[in-house]
Amino acid sequence: MKKPNLTKLIYDIVEEKGGWMTLSEMEEVFINKYPSRKFIKSSIRSLLLSNRDLFINYGHNSTYALAKWENEKQNIKKGVI
């Protein structure tokens, strides 16, 4: 059986939260949901930043949301503070 795609797992975690999420929050949920999978912060950060069509970041504090929310939610706008 093939493991689920890591990008999809992270996407689902952020979507389930419904708003901005820090890398640490993602890690906590990920470890609880998928205890047999490894969560390497640097790899997840790279995944988030390289998939700009799916994820946006806010500031320099490792806070992320889904890119689609920029058009759907008033409190979701990418940028640097």
mmCIF file of C-alpha atoms in Angstrom:
data_model
loop_
_atom_site.group_PDB
_atom_site.id
_atom_site.type_symbol
_atom_site.label_atom_id
_atom_site.label_comp_id
_atom_site.label_asym_id
_atom_site.label_seq_id
_atom_site.Cartn_x
_atom_site.Cartn_y
_atom_site.Cartn_z
ATOM 1 C CA MET A 1 0.000 0.000 0.000
ATOM 2 C CA LYS A 2 1.367 3.390 -1.038
ATOM 3 C CA LYS A 3 1.889 6.078 1.625
ATOM 4 C CA PRO A 4 -0.248 9.208 1.185
ATOM 5 C CA ASN A 5 1.544 12.136 -0.438
ATOM 6 C CA LEU A 6 3.135 14.391 2.207
ATOM 7 C CA THR A 7 1.884 17.557 0.487
ATOM 8 C CA LYS A 8 -1.673 16.210 0.637
ATOM 9 C CA LEU A 9 -1.340 15.332 4.326
ATOM 10 C CA ILE A 10 -0.110 18.832 5.212
ATOM 11 C CA TYR A 11 -2.754 20.445 2.991
ATOM 12 C CA ASP A 12 -5.491 18.473 4.766
ATOM 13 C CA ILE A 13 -4.147 19.465 8.196
ATOM 14 C CA VAL A 14 -4.147 23.173 7.319
ATOM 15 C CA GLU A 15 -7.554 22.930 5.649
ATOM 16 C CA GLU A 16 -8.980 21.218 8.716
ATOM 17 C CA LYS A 17 -7.684 24.072 10.923
ATOM 18 C CA GLY A 18 -9.409 26.592 8.682
ATOM 19 C CA GLY A 19 -6.940 29.433 9.092
ATOM 20 C CA TRP A 20 -3.342 30.447 9.697
ATOM 21 C CA MET A 21 -1.224 27.703 11.194
ATOM 22 C CA THR A 22 2.337 27.705 12.479
ATOM 23 C CA LEU A 23 4.822 25.022 11.599
ATOM 24 C CA SER A 24 4.805 23.911 15.256
ATOM 25 C CA GLU A 25 1.015 23.545 15.217
ATOM 26 C CA MET A 26 1.254 21.490 12.031
ATOM 27 C CA GLU A 27 3.895 19.308 13.656
ATOM 28 C CA GLU A 28 1.706 18.617 16.699
ATOM 29 C CA VAL A 29 -1.313 17.625 14.588
ATOM 30 C CA PHE A 30 0.824 15.625 12.138
ATOM 31 C CA ILE A 31 2.509 13.580 14.880
ATOM 32 C CA ASN A 32 -0.861 12.813 16.492
ATOM 33 C CA LYS A 33 -2.520 11.834 13.200
ATOM 34 C CA TYR A 34 0.414 10.000 11.601
ATOM 35 C CA PRO A 35 2.659 8.639 14.379
ATOM 36 C CA SER A 36 4.510 6.330 12.003
ATOM 37 C CA ARG A 37 5.539 9.217 9.704
ATOM 38 C CA LYS A 38 8.451 11.575 10.368
ATOM 39 C CA PHE A 39 7.928 15.322 10.553
ATOM 40 C CA ILE A 40 11.125 17.167 9.697
ATOM 41 C CA LYS A 41 10.525 20.903 10.062
ATOM 42 C CA SER A 42 13.055 21.953 7.436
ATOM 43 C CA SER A 43 11.543 19.547 4.887
ATOM 44 C CA ILE A 44 7.982 20.665 5.635
ATOM 45 C CA ARG A 45 8.986 24.343 5.430
ATOM 46 C CA SER A 46 10.588 23.667 2.044
ATOM 47 C CA LEU A 47 7.466 21.810 0.884
ATOM 48 C CA LEU A 48 5.252 24.734 1.936
ATOM 49 C CA LEU A 49 7.434 27.366 0.281
ATOM 50 C CA SER A 50 7.878 25.412 -2.952
ATOM 51 C CA ASN A 51 4.130 24.867 -3.391
ATOM 52 C CA ARG A 52 3.080 28.518 -3.664
ATOM 53 C CA ASP A 53 0.040 27.512 -5.679
ATOM 54 C CA LEU A 54 -1.233 25.664 -2.580
ATOM 55 C CA PHE A 55 0.239 27.495 0.432
ATOM 56 C CA ILE A 56 0.987 31.088 1.425
ATOM 57 C CA ASN A 57 3.093 32.348 4.296
ATOM 58 C CA TYR A 58 2.788 35.351 6.565
ATOM 59 C CA GLY A 59 5.781 37.139 7.971
ATOM 60 C CA HIS A 60 8.968 35.433 8.991
ATOM 61 C CA ASN A 61 7.472 33.329 11.770
ATOM 62 C CA SER A 62 6.645 30.112 9.877
ATOM 63 C CA THR A 63 2.911 30.784 9.693
ATOM 64 C CA TYR A 64 1.036 29.353 6.718
ATOM 65 C CA ALA A 65 -2.444 29.107 5.204
ATOM 66 C CA LEU A 66 -3.966 27.770 2.014
ATOM 67 C CA ALA A 67 -3.490 29.980 -1.042
ATOM 68 C CA LYS A 68 -7.126 29.530 -2.075
ATOM 69 C CA TRP A 69 -8.206 31.347 1.090
ATOM 70 C CA GLU A 70 -6.742 34.649 -0.144
ATOM 71 C CA ASN A 71 -9.836 34.973 -2.316
ATOM 72 C CA GLU A 72 -12.247 33.362 0.138
ATOM 73 C CA LYS A 73 -11.438 34.794 3.591
ATOM 74 C CA GLN A 74 -10.916 38.405 4.645
ATOM 75 C CA ASN A 75 -8.291 37.656 7.281
ATOM 76 C CA ILE A 76 -6.027 35.636 4.944
ATOM 77 C CA LYS A 77 -3.523 37.679 2.954
ATOM 78 C CA LYS A 78 0.074 36.688 2.306
ATOM 79 C CA GLY A 79 2.869 39.059 3.074
ATOM 80 C CA VAL A 80 5.628 40.128 5.382
ATOM 81 C CA ILE A 81 5.003 42.171 8.490
#
